Amino acid sequence: MLAQLRPEFPDVTISKIRFLEAEGLISPARTEAGYRQFGEVDVARLRYVLAAQRDRYLPLKVIREQLAAAERPARPLTAVPQPPLRLGLSREELAEHAGVDADLLADLEQYGLVAADSAGRYDPDAVRIAATAGALAEFGIEARHLRAFRAAADREVGLLAQIVTPLRLHRDPATRARAEEVLSELVSLTASLHTLLVKAGLRAPVGG
């Protein structure tokens, strides 16, 4: 499975695939021993999900809805091709790509969710953050509510940097090259843990 996906999605990991399975985006068959078996349909769904996240920055809720619609007759699982984003976007380009208005973008900057560089330009990560914040806003979650996510992310950066930085500074080129793979795996694992903890907390009885 990874060998098929990584030429197109080099950052995909086993943990990422398991996370998408836990979120109900894919449902691979299982052997009697419990091993996952991925068929052509599973590969197609994974490609669709990964492309939608990478190229269109869609939240999982929207992707899940699109997959459900795609399962109806006569609609293939083909992600809409999108041009790759270049570095150094203007404020107007950021808002356009992310699908957010100027007021939400101003709030995101105020609360430290996105920031321009010294030249006043924004990178593709800012688009992803703004697009996700825009999707959350549809549920009534405002930019000011996301400050806790910013603070938590900063703490996580400090923790993961302790693991990844020594690899990046290692004398061995192979070890330095492995740093990004380790980082991708750690980010996937921490995102999965966060999701599981939130779900567990929401399942807990009120006042328990």
PDB file of C-alpha atoms in Angstrom:
ATOM      1  CA  MET A   1       0.000   0.000   0.000  1.00  0.00           C
ATOM      2  CA  LEU A   2       2.702   2.497   0.994  1.00  0.00           C
ATOM      3  CA  ALA A   3       4.773   1.566  -2.058  1.00  0.00           C
ATOM      4  CA  GLN A   4       1.837   2.467  -4.304  1.00  0.00           C
ATOM      5  CA  LEU A   5       1.025   5.745  -2.561  1.00  0.00           C
ATOM      6  CA  ARG A   6       4.418   7.229  -1.708  1.00  0.00           C
ATOM      7  CA  PRO A   7       5.481   8.171  -5.272  1.00  0.00           C
ATOM      8  CA  GLU A   8       2.511  10.570  -5.291  1.00  0.00           C
ATOM      9  CA  PHE A   9       2.251  11.221  -1.532  1.00  0.00           C
ATOM     10  CA  PRO A  10       5.766  10.910  -0.046  1.00  0.00           C
ATOM     11  CA  ASP A  11       4.638  11.972   3.447  1.00  0.00           C
ATOM     12  CA  VAL A  12       2.058   9.214   3.886  1.00  0.00           C
ATOM     13  CA  THR A  13       2.754   6.851   6.783  1.00  0.00           C
ATOM     14  CA  ILE A  14       1.205   3.763   8.326  1.00  0.00           C
ATOM     15  CA  SER A  15      -0.053   5.910  11.196  1.00  0.00           C
ATOM     16  CA  LYS A  16      -1.717   8.299   8.758  1.00  0.00           C
ATOM     17  CA  ILE A  17      -3.540   5.419   7.057  1.00  0.00           C
ATOM     18  CA  ARG A  18      -4.656   4.036  10.417  1.00  0.00           C
ATOM     19  CA  PHE A  19      -5.871   7.485  11.424  1.00  0.00           C
ATOM     20  CA  LEU A  20      -7.966   7.766   8.243  1.00  0.00           C
ATOM     21  CA  GLU A  21      -9.359   4.293   8.936  1.00  0.00           C
ATOM     22  CA  ALA A  22     -10.278   5.326  12.483  1.00  0.00           C
ATOM     23  CA  GLU A  23     -12.043   8.365  11.025  1.00  0.00           C
ATOM     24  CA  GLY A  24     -14.112   6.123   8.757  1.00  0.00           C
ATOM     25  CA  LEU A  25     -12.568   7.285   5.483  1.00  0.00           C
ATOM     26  CA  ILE A  26     -11.470   3.776   4.529  1.00  0.00           C
ATOM     27  CA  SER A  27     -12.594   0.316   5.647  1.00  0.00           C
ATOM     28  CA  PRO A  28     -10.084  -2.334   4.525  1.00  0.00           C
ATOM     29  CA  ALA A  29     -10.996  -5.978   4.852  1.00  0.00           C
ATOM     30  CA  ARG A  30      -9.365  -8.069   7.578  1.00  0.00           C
ATOM     31  CA  THR A  31      -7.913 -11.541   7.504  1.00  0.00           C
ATOM     32  CA  GLU A  32      -8.792 -14.051  10.211  1.00  0.00           C
ATOM     33  CA  ALA A  33      -5.549 -13.071  11.909  1.00  0.00           C
ATOM     34  CA  GLY A  34      -6.585  -9.421  11.894  1.00  0.00           C
ATOM     35  CA  TYR A  35      -4.270  -8.144   9.139  1.00  0.00           C
ATOM     36  CA  ARG A  36      -5.638  -5.401   6.900  1.00  0.00           C
ATOM     37  CA  GLN A  37      -6.183  -6.195   3.228  1.00  0.00           C
ATOM     38  CA  PHE A  38      -6.323  -3.202   0.896  1.00  0.00           C
ATOM     39  CA  GLY A  39      -8.100  -3.620  -2.420  1.00  0.00           C
ATOM     40  CA  GLU A  40      -8.248  -1.323  -5.444  1.00  0.00           C
ATOM     41  CA  VAL A  41     -11.230   0.549  -4.008  1.00  0.00           C
ATOM     42  CA  ASP A  42      -9.306   1.248  -0.793  1.00  0.00           C
ATOM     43  CA  VAL A  43      -6.349   2.587  -2.774  1.00  0.00           C
ATOM     44  CA  ALA A  44      -8.658   4.821  -4.824  1.00  0.00           C
ATOM     45  CA  ARG A  45     -10.306   6.185  -1.684  1.00  0.00           C
ATOM     46  CA  LEU A  46      -6.941   6.863  -0.055  1.00  0.00           C
ATOM     47  CA  ARG A  47      -5.663   8.678  -3.133  1.00  0.00           C
ATOM     48  CA  TYR A  48      -8.838  10.767  -3.167  1.00  0.00           C
ATOM     49  CA  VAL A  49      -8.554  11.655   0.533  1.00  0.00           C
ATOM     50  CA  LEU A  50      -4.835  12.462   0.417  1.00  0.00           C
ATOM     51  CA  ALA A  51      -5.197  14.564  -2.727  1.00  0.00           C
ATOM     52  CA  ALA A  52      -8.165  16.455  -1.274  1.00  0.00           C
ATOM     53  CA  GLN A  53      -6.167  17.242   1.873  1.00  0.00           C
ATOM     54  CA  ARG A  54      -2.989  18.199   0.050  1.00  0.00           C
ATOM     55  CA  ASP A  55      -4.369  20.101  -2.935  1.00  0.00           C
ATOM     56  CA  ARG A  56      -7.658  21.516  -1.669  1.00  0.00           C
ATOM     57  CA  TYR A  57      -7.081  21.629   2.107  1.00  0.00           C
ATOM     58  CA  LEU A  58     -10.505  20.136   2.750  1.00  0.00           C
ATOM     59  CA  PRO A  59     -11.453  19.073   6.300  1.00  0.00           C
ATOM     60  CA  LEU A  60     -12.234  15.388   6.815  1.00  0.00           C
ATOM     61  CA  LYS A  61     -15.931  16.120   7.301  1.00  0.00           C
ATOM     62  CA  VAL A  62     -16.196  17.548   3.798  1.00  0.00           C
ATOM     63  CA  ILE A  63     -14.103  14.745   2.296  1.00  0.00           C
ATOM     64  CA  ARG A  64     -16.312  12.169   4.010  1.00  0.00           C
ATOM     65  CA  GLU A  65     -19.402  13.807   2.509  1.00  0.00           C
ATOM     66  CA  GLN A  66     -17.818  13.825  -0.940  1.00  0.00           C
ATOM     67  CA  LEU A  67     -16.903  10.159  -0.649  1.00  0.00           C
ATOM     68  CA  ALA A  68     -20.457   9.328   0.350  1.00  0.00           C
ATOM     69  CA  ALA A  69     -21.727  11.218  -2.690  1.00  0.00           C
ATOM     70  CA  ALA A  70     -19.139   9.544  -4.918  1.00  0.00           C
ATOM     71  CA  GLU A  71     -20.401   6.127  -3.874  1.00  0.00           C
ATOM     72  CA  ARG A  72     -23.698   6.884  -5.549  1.00  0.00           C
ATOM     73  CA  PRO A  73     -23.951   5.523  -9.114  1.00  0.00           C
ATOM     74  CA  ALA A  74     -22.030   7.042 -12.021  1.00  0.00           C
ATOM     75  CA  ARG A  75     -19.599   9.213 -10.092  1.00  0.00           C
ATOM     76  CA  PRO A  76     -15.917   8.205 -10.148  1.00  0.00           C
ATOM     77  CA  LEU A  77     -13.505   8.860  -7.319  1.00  0.00           C
ATOM     78  CA  THR A  78     -11.378  11.424  -9.095  1.00  0.00           C
ATOM     79  CA  ALA A  79      -9.991  14.390  -7.207  1.00  0.00           C
ATOM     80  CA  VAL A  80     -10.397  17.726  -8.967  1.00  0.00           C
ATOM     81  CA  PRO A  81      -6.922  18.752 -10.172  1.00  0.00           C
ATOM     82  CA  GLN A  82      -5.632  21.879  -8.500  1.00  0.00           C
ATOM     83  CA  PRO A  83      -2.540  23.911  -9.347  1.00  0.00           C
ATOM     84  CA  PRO A  84       0.137  23.700  -6.641  1.00  0.00           C
ATOM     85  CA  LEU A  85       0.442  26.766  -4.464  1.00  0.00           C
ATOM     86  CA  ARG A  86       3.575  28.812  -4.806  1.00  0.00           C
ATOM     87  CA  LEU A  87       5.456  30.353  -1.921  1.00  0.00           C
ATOM     88  CA  GLY A  88       4.928  33.994  -1.093  1.00  0.00           C
ATOM     89  CA  LEU A  89       1.191  34.574  -1.424  1.00  0.00           C
ATOM     90  CA  SER A  90      -0.313  38.009  -0.936  1.00  0.00           C
ATOM     91  CA  ARG A  91      -3.003  38.608   1.656  1.00  0.00           C
ATOM     92  CA  GLU A  92      -5.675  38.652  -1.056  1.00  0.00           C
ATOM     93  CA  GLU A  93      -4.368  35.431  -2.593  1.00  0.00           C
ATOM     94  CA  LEU A  94      -4.331  33.742   0.795  1.00  0.00           C
ATOM     95  CA  ALA A  95      -7.965  34.670   1.445  1.00  0.00           C
ATOM     96  CA  GLU A  96      -8.987  33.539  -2.039  1.00  0.00           C
ATOM     97  CA  HIS A  97      -7.229  30.171  -1.875  1.00  0.00           C
ATOM     98  CA  ALA A  98      -8.482  29.471   1.657  1.00  0.00           C
ATOM     99  CA  GLY A  99     -12.028  30.623   0.931  1.00  0.00           C
ATOM    100  CA  VAL A 100     -12.179  32.993   3.911  1.00  0.00           C
ATOM    101  CA  ASP A 101     -13.059  36.656   4.196  1.00  0.00           C
ATOM    102  CA  ALA A 102     -10.806  39.488   5.287  1.00  0.00           C
ATOM    103  CA  ASP A 103     -12.383  39.696   8.763  1.00  0.00           C
ATOM    104  CA  LEU A 104     -11.656  36.047   9.595  1.00  0.00           C
ATOM    105  CA  LEU A 105      -8.139  36.381   8.236  1.00  0.00           C
ATOM    106  CA  ALA A 106      -7.559  39.447  10.428  1.00  0.00           C
ATOM    107  CA  ASP A 107      -8.799  37.506  13.464  1.00  0.00           C
ATOM    108  CA  LEU A 108      -6.517  34.576  12.656  1.00  0.00           C
ATOM    109  CA  GLU A 109      -3.558  36.940  12.526  1.00  0.00           C
ATOM    110  CA  GLN A 110      -4.610  38.658  15.734  1.00  0.00           C
ATOM    111  CA  TYR A 111      -4.663  35.360  17.617  1.00  0.00           C
ATOM    112  CA  GLY A 112      -1.410  34.079  16.125  1.00  0.00           C
ATOM    113  CA  LEU A 113      -2.832  31.351  13.881  1.00  0.00           C
ATOM    114  CA  VAL A 114      -1.298  32.720  10.674  1.00  0.00           C
ATOM    115  CA  ALA A 115       1.432  35.273  10.114  1.00  0.00           C
ATOM    116  CA  ALA A 116       3.116  36.918   7.152  1.00  0.00           C
ATOM    117  CA  ASP A 117       6.861  36.804   6.663  1.00  0.00           C
ATOM    118  CA  SER A 118       9.102  39.871   6.741  1.00  0.00           C
ATOM    119  CA  ALA A 119       8.029  40.710   3.168  1.00  0.00           C
ATOM    120  CA  GLY A 120       4.349  40.533   4.042  1.00  0.00           C
ATOM    121  CA  ARG A 121       3.809  37.236   2.183  1.00  0.00           C
ATOM    122  CA  TYR A 122       2.204  33.963   3.283  1.00  0.00           C
ATOM    123  CA  ASP A 123       3.228  30.342   2.705  1.00  0.00           C
ATOM    124  CA  PRO A 124       0.954  27.401   1.713  1.00  0.00           C
ATOM    125  CA  ASP A 125       0.666  26.283   5.350  1.00  0.00           C
ATOM    126  CA  ALA A 126      -1.129  29.551   6.083  1.00  0.00           C
ATOM    127  CA  VAL A 127      -3.676  28.608   3.422  1.00  0.00           C
ATOM    128  CA  ARG A 128      -4.277  25.235   5.056  1.00  0.00           C
ATOM    129  CA  ILE A 129      -4.669  26.806   8.486  1.00  0.00           C
ATOM    130  CA  ALA A 130      -7.022  29.515   7.247  1.00  0.00           C
ATOM    131  CA  ALA A 131      -9.117  27.013   5.272  1.00  0.00           C
ATOM    132  CA  THR A 132      -9.449  24.757   8.321  1.00  0.00           C
ATOM    133  CA  ALA A 133     -10.361  27.720  10.517  1.00  0.00           C
ATOM    134  CA  GLY A 134     -12.971  28.713   7.935  1.00  0.00           C
ATOM    135  CA  ALA A 135     -14.521  25.233   8.106  1.00  0.00           C
ATOM    136  CA  LEU A 136     -14.565  25.409  11.917  1.00  0.00           C
ATOM    137  CA  ALA A 137     -16.236  28.824  11.740  1.00  0.00           C
ATOM    138  CA  GLU A 138     -19.211  27.164  10.078  1.00  0.00           C
ATOM    139  CA  PHE A 139     -19.776  25.354  13.383  1.00  0.00           C
ATOM    140  CA  GLY A 140     -19.559  28.562  15.390  1.00  0.00           C
ATOM    141  CA  ILE A 141     -15.932  28.102  16.410  1.00  0.00           C
ATOM    142  CA  GLU A 142     -14.305  31.512  16.133  1.00  0.00           C
ATOM    143  CA  ALA A 143     -10.661  32.437  15.756  1.00  0.00           C
ATOM    144  CA  ARG A 144     -10.457  33.472  19.414  1.00  0.00           C
ATOM    145  CA  HIS A 145     -11.440  29.931  20.374  1.00  0.00           C
ATOM    146  CA  LEU A 146      -8.414  28.594  18.504  1.00  0.00           C
ATOM    147  CA  ARG A 147      -5.814  30.234  20.722  1.00  0.00           C
ATOM    148  CA  ALA A 148      -5.659  27.054  22.786  1.00  0.00           C
ATOM    149  CA  PHE A 149      -4.747  25.102  19.641  1.00  0.00           C
ATOM    150  CA  ARG A 150      -1.944  27.577  18.922  1.00  0.00           C
ATOM    151  CA  ALA A 151      -0.587  27.237  22.451  1.00  0.00           C
ATOM    152  CA  ALA A 152      -0.843  23.439  22.348  1.00  0.00           C
ATOM    153  CA  ALA A 153       0.902  23.355  18.958  1.00  0.00           C
ATOM    154  CA  ASP A 154       3.752  25.485  20.301  1.00  0.00           C
ATOM    155  CA  ARG A 155       4.240  23.071  23.200  1.00  0.00           C
ATOM    156  CA  GLU A 156       4.176  20.143  20.783  1.00  0.00           C
ATOM    157  CA  VAL A 157       6.769  21.836  18.565  1.00  0.00           C
ATOM    158  CA  GLY A 158       9.080  22.135  21.532  1.00  0.00           C
ATOM    159  CA  LEU A 159       8.660  18.470  22.393  1.00  0.00           C
ATOM    160  CA  LEU A 160       9.119  17.099  18.873  1.00  0.00           C
ATOM    161  CA  ALA A 161      12.042  19.420  18.169  1.00  0.00           C
ATOM    162  CA  GLN A 162      13.982  17.664  20.921  1.00  0.00           C
ATOM    163  CA  ILE A 163      13.691  14.460  18.901  1.00  0.00           C
ATOM    164  CA  VAL A 164      14.042  15.754  15.355  1.00  0.00           C
ATOM    165  CA  THR A 165      16.686  18.480  15.702  1.00  0.00           C
ATOM    166  CA  PRO A 166      19.550  16.096  16.631  1.00  0.00           C
ATOM    167  CA  LEU A 167      18.705  14.023  13.530  1.00  0.00           C
ATOM    168  CA  ARG A 168      18.759  17.111  11.301  1.00  0.00           C
ATOM    169  CA  LEU A 169      22.163  18.118  12.663  1.00  0.00           C
ATOM    170  CA  HIS A 170      23.698  14.648  12.464  1.00  0.00           C
ATOM    171  CA  ARG A 171      26.888  14.156  10.459  1.00  0.00           C
ATOM    172  CA  ASP A 172      25.498  11.145   8.644  1.00  0.00           C
ATOM    173  CA  PRO A 173      23.536  12.268   5.525  1.00  0.00           C
ATOM    174  CA  ALA A 174      21.257   9.233   5.785  1.00  0.00           C
ATOM    175  CA  THR A 175      20.342  10.174   9.346  1.00  0.00           C
ATOM    176  CA  ARG A 176      19.658  13.776   8.305  1.00  0.00           C
ATOM    177  CA  ALA A 177      17.463  12.552   5.461  1.00  0.00           C
ATOM    178  CA  ARG A 178      15.504  10.369   7.878  1.00  0.00           C
ATOM    179  CA  ALA A 179      14.667  13.385  10.046  1.00  0.00           C
ATOM    180  CA  GLU A 180      11.727  14.439   7.862  1.00  0.00           C
ATOM    181  CA  GLU A 181      10.333  10.911   7.826  1.00  0.00           C
ATOM    182  CA  VAL A 182      10.548  10.756  11.616  1.00  0.00           C
ATOM    183  CA  LEU A 183       8.911  14.174  11.895  1.00  0.00           C
ATOM    184  CA  SER A 184       6.053  13.141   9.609  1.00  0.00           C
ATOM    185  CA  GLU A 185       5.483   9.992  11.646  1.00  0.00           C
ATOM    186  CA  LEU A 186       5.543  11.897  14.951  1.00  0.00           C
ATOM    187  CA  VAL A 187       3.113  14.524  13.683  1.00  0.00           C
ATOM    188  CA  SER A 188       0.753  11.816  12.463  1.00  0.00           C
ATOM    189  CA  LEU A 189       0.924   9.980  15.784  1.00  0.00           C
ATOM    190  CA  THR A 190       0.343  13.093  17.874  1.00  0.00           C
ATOM    191  CA  ALA A 191      -2.592  14.124  15.654  1.00  0.00           C
ATOM    192  CA  SER A 192      -4.081  10.657  16.052  1.00  0.00           C
ATOM    193  CA  LEU A 193      -3.598  10.765  19.827  1.00  0.00           C
ATOM    194  CA  HIS A 194      -5.236  14.176  20.019  1.00  0.00           C
ATOM    195  CA  THR A 195      -8.249  12.914  18.053  1.00  0.00           C
ATOM    196  CA  LEU A 196      -8.600   9.844  20.254  1.00  0.00           C
ATOM    197  CA  LEU A 197      -8.375  11.880  23.457  1.00  0.00           C
ATOM    198  CA  VAL A 198     -11.004  14.344  22.262  1.00  0.00           C
ATOM    199  CA  LYS A 199     -13.346  11.529  21.233  1.00  0.00           C
ATOM    200  CA  ALA A 200     -12.808   9.772  24.555  1.00  0.00           C
ATOM    201  CA  GLY A 201     -13.503  12.994  26.424  1.00  0.00           C
ATOM    202  CA  LEU A 202     -16.729  13.613  24.506  1.00  0.00           C
ATOM    203  CA  ARG A 203     -17.891  10.067  25.195  1.00  0.00           C
ATOM    204  CA  ALA A 204     -17.369  10.496  28.932  1.00  0.00           C
ATOM    205  CA  PRO A 205     -20.567  11.077  30.923  1.00  0.00           C
ATOM    206  CA  VAL A 206     -21.305  14.688  31.775  1.00  0.00           C
ATOM    207  CA  GLY A 207     -19.927  15.451  35.204  1.00  0.00           C
ATOM    208  CA  GLY A 208     -17.988  12.177  35.271  1.00  0.00           C
TER     209      GLY A 208
END
